[in-house]
XYZ file of C-alpha atoms in Angstrom:
358
model
C 0.006 -0.006 -0.143
C 2.632 2.319 0.899
C 4.597 1.484 -2.334
C 1.607 2.192 -4.453
C 0.848 5.457 -2.521
C 4.585 6.724 -3.294
C 4.012 5.796 -6.966
C 0.878 7.824 -7.137
C 2.393 10.929 -5.664
C 5.559 10.534 -7.999
C 3.216 10.343 -11.053
C 1.392 13.510 -9.739
C 4.651 15.371 -9.167
C 5.628 14.537 -12.670
C 2.533 16.035 -14.054
C 2.873 18.891 -12.034
C 6.342 19.500 -13.556
C 4.946 19.678 -17.001
C 2.963 23.087 -17.855
C 0.771 22.663 -20.898
C -0.665 26.337 -21.852
C -3.484 26.759 -24.690
C -2.070 28.678 -27.660
C -4.701 31.278 -27.256
C -3.505 32.356 -23.817
C -2.462 36.187 -23.397
C 1.133 34.730 -22.103
C 1.986 34.067 -25.960
C 2.639 37.100 -28.328
C 1.436 36.673 -32.281
C 2.489 39.177 -34.857
C 0.326 38.921 -38.172
C -3.229 37.816 -38.972
C -3.972 35.014 -36.443
C -7.405 33.643 -35.322
C -7.404 33.013 -31.730
C -10.431 30.693 -31.060
C -11.492 27.793 -28.714
C -8.008 27.825 -26.984
C -6.310 27.462 -30.517
C -4.137 29.797 -32.693
C -4.740 29.260 -36.765
C -2.937 31.090 -39.593
C -1.480 30.563 -43.006
C -0.234 33.933 -44.279
C 3.661 34.226 -44.456
C 5.650 35.594 -41.790
C 3.339 35.078 -38.852
C 5.686 35.319 -35.808
C 4.982 33.442 -32.563
C 6.918 34.462 -29.424
C 7.010 32.254 -26.384
C 8.654 32.783 -23.296
C 9.240 30.254 -20.485
C 11.174 29.484 -17.357
C 12.646 25.853 -17.756
C 14.733 23.532 -19.882
C 12.492 22.487 -22.942
C 9.507 23.589 -24.825
C 7.168 21.659 -27.253
C 4.267 22.519 -29.299
C 1.138 20.616 -30.327
C 0.081 21.683 -33.726
C -1.659 20.463 -37.240
C -1.186 21.820 -40.602
C -3.419 21.262 -43.470
C -0.400 20.762 -45.848
C 3.282 21.277 -44.970
C 4.755 24.397 -43.880
C 8.378 25.319 -42.342
C 9.126 27.872 -39.476
C 12.353 29.681 -39.023
C 13.367 28.929 -35.016
C 15.350 31.400 -32.745
C 16.044 30.653 -29.052
C 17.427 33.444 -26.934
C 17.987 35.919 -29.420
C 16.258 38.439 -31.337
C 15.029 37.229 -34.656
C 17.768 38.073 -37.180
C 19.069 37.041 -40.731
C 20.142 33.870 -39.686
C 17.961 31.468 -37.509
C 18.953 28.742 -35.075
C 16.893 26.063 -36.677
C 14.186 25.077 -39.307
C 11.087 23.284 -38.086
C 8.876 21.386 -40.607
C 5.204 21.082 -39.582
C 2.904 18.485 -41.493
C -0.409 16.528 -40.657
C -1.936 16.524 -37.596
C -1.992 15.955 -33.882
C 1.879 16.737 -33.825
C 3.844 17.175 -30.667
C 6.921 18.654 -31.811
C 9.929 19.665 -29.773
C 11.103 23.058 -30.322
C 13.906 23.268 -27.795
C 15.163 20.892 -25.155
C 18.437 20.432 -22.925
C 18.529 24.161 -22.164
C 19.886 25.488 -18.566
C 16.862 25.760 -16.508
C 16.318 29.442 -16.614
C 14.100 31.750 -18.413
C 14.038 31.701 -22.442
C 12.633 33.263 -25.393
C 11.742 31.662 -28.272
C 10.523 32.898 -31.658
C 8.983 31.014 -34.295
C 8.258 32.464 -37.824
C 6.188 30.773 -40.664
C 8.266 31.042 -43.417
C 6.140 29.373 -46.350
C 2.925 30.977 -47.811
C -0.521 30.309 -47.540
C -1.064 27.726 -50.198
C 1.377 25.417 -48.404
C -0.987 25.224 -45.489
C -2.969 26.407 -42.464
C -1.335 26.003 -39.108
C -3.433 25.372 -36.028
C -1.418 25.514 -32.851
C -3.199 24.123 -29.990
C -0.943 24.116 -27.067
C 2.702 24.654 -25.637
C 4.173 22.568 -23.154
C 7.522 23.045 -20.984
C 8.787 21.357 -18.080
C 8.574 24.746 -16.388
C 5.994 27.558 -16.600
C 5.307 29.974 -19.516
C 5.802 33.672 -18.501
C 4.527 36.768 -20.344
C 5.927 37.342 -24.033
C 7.016 40.579 -24.936
C 4.585 42.636 -27.140
C 5.063 44.259 -30.466
C 7.947 46.425 -31.616
C 7.244 50.423 -31.479
C 7.244 50.305 -35.236
C 5.415 48.231 -37.916
C 5.141 47.942 -41.667
C 2.636 46.044 -43.643
C 3.724 44.679 -47.048
C 1.271 43.705 -49.761
C 2.892 41.761 -52.661
C 3.389 38.459 -54.286
C 6.019 35.581 -54.783
C 9.036 38.160 -54.129
C 7.368 39.185 -50.821
C 6.710 35.644 -49.961
C 10.519 34.603 -50.484
C 9.682 32.204 -53.455
C 12.740 30.471 -54.295
C 15.053 32.542 -52.037
C 17.247 29.662 -50.810
C 17.434 27.860 -54.361
C 20.998 27.595 -55.510
C 20.188 27.982 -59.238
C 17.683 30.063 -61.523
C 16.648 26.710 -63.314
C 15.993 25.030 -60.128
C 12.113 24.052 -59.943
C 10.523 25.522 -56.660
C 10.580 23.706 -53.369
C 8.578 24.792 -50.558
C 11.523 24.040 -48.134
C 13.514 26.639 -50.024
C 10.890 29.435 -49.554
C 11.808 32.077 -46.726
C 10.442 35.270 -46.418
C 12.852 35.935 -43.674
C 15.249 36.823 -46.776
C 13.078 39.297 -48.403
C 13.551 42.771 -49.153
C 10.515 43.248 -46.614
C 12.395 41.300 -43.966
C 15.487 43.182 -44.675
C 13.849 46.582 -44.356
C 11.991 45.471 -41.216
C 15.411 44.555 -39.465
C 16.898 48.059 -40.820
C 14.271 50.154 -39.282
C 13.649 47.732 -36.326
C 10.088 47.585 -37.198
C 7.855 44.558 -37.245
C 6.777 43.223 -40.416
C 3.243 41.957 -41.634
C 3.280 40.135 -44.780
C -0.024 40.100 -47.058
C 1.228 38.032 -50.038
C 0.642 35.282 -52.605
C 3.055 33.968 -55.362
C 1.675 34.563 -58.627
C -0.969 37.250 -57.686
C -1.463 40.679 -59.299
C -3.639 43.798 -59.028
C -5.594 43.113 -62.158
C -4.373 39.803 -63.551
C -2.708 36.753 -62.019
C 0.307 35.027 -63.637
C -0.750 34.064 -67.110
C -4.485 34.543 -66.168
C -4.721 32.110 -63.831
C -7.565 32.037 -61.146
C -8.679 35.348 -62.279
C -11.070 36.046 -59.619
C -8.579 35.771 -56.802
C -6.217 38.670 -57.275
C -4.481 40.370 -54.192
C -7.158 42.785 -54.308
C -9.823 40.232 -53.276
C -7.479 38.349 -51.097
C -6.158 41.132 -49.021
C -9.169 41.393 -46.996
C -9.023 37.681 -45.756
C -8.181 36.392 -42.575
C -6.763 33.160 -44.035
C -5.325 33.499 -47.417
C -6.719 30.368 -48.643
C -10.176 30.864 -47.326
C -12.409 33.137 -49.404
C -15.014 33.256 -46.699
C -12.688 34.580 -43.822
C -12.656 37.947 -43.007
C -10.134 40.032 -41.300
C -10.789 43.175 -39.420
C -8.130 45.784 -38.685
C -10.419 47.300 -36.167
C -10.780 43.746 -34.190
C -7.023 43.299 -34.705
C -6.379 46.515 -33.231
C -3.291 46.661 -35.896
C -2.464 49.880 -37.383
C 0.972 50.060 -39.126
C 3.439 53.301 -39.599
C 3.433 52.433 -43.354
C 2.150 50.160 -45.867
C 4.457 48.977 -49.011
C 2.416 47.663 -52.113
C 4.522 45.593 -54.271
C 2.589 44.144 -57.035
C 2.883 44.094 -61.054
C 5.067 41.384 -62.014
C 2.176 38.831 -62.562
C -0.327 41.558 -64.168
C 2.432 41.974 -67.000
C 3.393 38.285 -67.082
C 3.894 36.014 -70.351
C 3.735 39.163 -72.606
C 0.314 40.589 -71.602
C -0.963 43.412 -69.436
C -4.321 44.855 -68.343
C -5.426 47.841 -69.786
C -4.516 51.368 -68.109
C -8.045 51.726 -67.117
C -8.785 48.521 -65.450
C -5.194 48.501 -63.719
C -6.064 51.969 -62.434
C -9.491 50.891 -61.235
C -8.276 47.948 -59.442
C -5.474 49.474 -57.948
C -7.697 52.232 -56.509
C -9.833 49.585 -55.002
C -6.841 48.195 -53.160
C -5.682 51.563 -51.868
C -9.344 51.932 -50.820
C -9.148 48.917 -48.803
C -6.070 50.033 -46.999
C -7.606 53.380 -46.255
C -10.457 51.854 -44.823
C -8.300 49.722 -42.431
C -5.909 52.561 -41.412
C -7.091 56.047 -42.468
C -5.272 58.440 -44.755
C -2.419 59.323 -42.042
C -0.669 56.202 -42.907
C 1.627 56.666 -45.645
C 1.585 54.247 -48.483
C 4.402 53.633 -50.732
C 3.332 52.121 -54.258
C 6.324 50.368 -55.833
C 6.671 49.256 -59.668
C 8.010 46.046 -60.156
C 11.030 45.209 -62.651
C 8.290 44.117 -65.165
C 5.707 46.875 -64.630
C 5.756 49.801 -66.658
C 6.352 52.795 -63.984
C 3.815 54.859 -65.681
C 0.995 52.475 -64.767
C 1.710 52.664 -60.819
C 2.211 56.535 -60.953
C -0.964 56.951 -63.127
C -2.838 54.626 -60.502
C -1.734 56.667 -57.619
C -2.723 59.901 -59.511
C -5.836 58.700 -60.707
C -6.693 57.178 -57.160
C -7.191 60.694 -55.356
C -5.869 59.504 -51.999
C -3.682 61.780 -50.061
C -0.491 60.508 -48.686
C 0.128 57.740 -51.323
C 3.538 57.807 -53.098
C 5.109 56.000 -55.684
C 8.734 54.740 -56.994
C 9.978 52.123 -59.443
C 12.337 49.334 -59.234
C 14.115 49.159 -62.851
C 15.272 45.667 -64.600
C 18.983 46.153 -63.762
C 18.365 46.383 -59.857
C 20.192 42.933 -59.361
C 21.685 40.454 -61.937
C 20.122 37.586 -63.323
C 23.137 35.141 -62.395
C 24.478 35.343 -59.076
C 21.601 36.989 -57.555
C 19.048 34.765 -58.417
C 17.396 31.636 -56.269
C 15.411 29.165 -58.067
C 12.480 29.632 -60.612
C 14.206 32.986 -61.593
C 13.194 34.668 -58.311
C 15.691 36.697 -56.477
C 17.730 35.328 -53.660
C 19.025 37.192 -50.404
C 21.576 39.219 -52.473
C 19.149 40.303 -54.987
C 16.382 41.247 -52.131
C 18.995 43.031 -50.507
C 19.496 45.425 -53.567
C 15.537 45.813 -53.766
C 15.624 46.700 -50.176
C 18.177 49.348 -50.686
C 15.973 50.963 -53.483
C 12.861 51.267 -50.760
C 14.616 52.193 -47.596
C 15.097 56.149 -48.830
C 11.513 56.221 -49.628
C 10.231 54.584 -46.340
C 12.367 57.004 -44.167
C 10.783 60.126 -45.834
C 7.309 58.965 -45.884
C 7.627 58.090 -42.123
C 9.885 60.633 -41.010
C 12.179 57.712 -39.368
C 15.988 58.440 -39.838
C 18.171 56.420 -42.264
C 20.219 54.121 -39.690
C 23.912 54.185 -40.465
C 24.261 50.537 -41.094
C 24.091 47.891 -43.633
C 20.791 46.529 -44.965
C 21.060 42.874 -43.982
């Protein structure tokens, strides 16, 4: 009887040493479009960041994925250019170890979804540690929202040759111009982007009813019935950057100027409805887009505090600065970021830091 009682007490003690916390707990911090519901956290857009702080030596995550996604992981450091590890998530009812064998102390863990919505939707159910979860830090003082296509998603950034086919494992939004600019200005970055999408046309006229103008208002990129609300989210960036147009002008085709301007104005209207006219918007003409189109769209829209600039064809080379499928790698993205940085500095009033864009 005494042995049985000791065994029960040891079992209870073991349970108490493991703390499981629902993913919707206010101890956990999220950056991006995330639905917190029924104790869970769901999201599919690129670049969503999860910040967990705990006191203990290990952390694991119970989660599911409708496809297969990849996360950048940082432990005890501010997210930067190089991650500590990459976590693959696929299938249902996963209990994935994020870190273990650490010194029993306070630790900060950051997870960033590096793949885009079409790769899968994540549902996090809970986090488990051998210690306790603590209140994670909140958002940075600055924030930029980027609306874009495959360039913003980081399509092919880690590929080694421009003729390689796309692999989801090589998609990394943390190597894009948007992430580089976020690090440069010490700003949080929110990405609303999907490969192959445009303002009026998608790549080669694919799925014509689902341009970025249509997708922009969704909570989940891949769910047409989901709706995101800036008011409910409580989100208001310091600036918005729109970098679209490559797919509109793909395969030797282009929309009419009138249609382009009309659709672009709709997108600007959605941004204005979300954040008001005091938030500056930078509209960037892509390498394949006639800069005249973007300039004309901005002028015709009639919206105040909307600015434009153009990325020219030779901003980066087409050999060493390309990843897979003819998309820029990190070096190519760094050059694109260099073109945008002065404009962001000017429209926000932020100083240009004396440091490299990385």
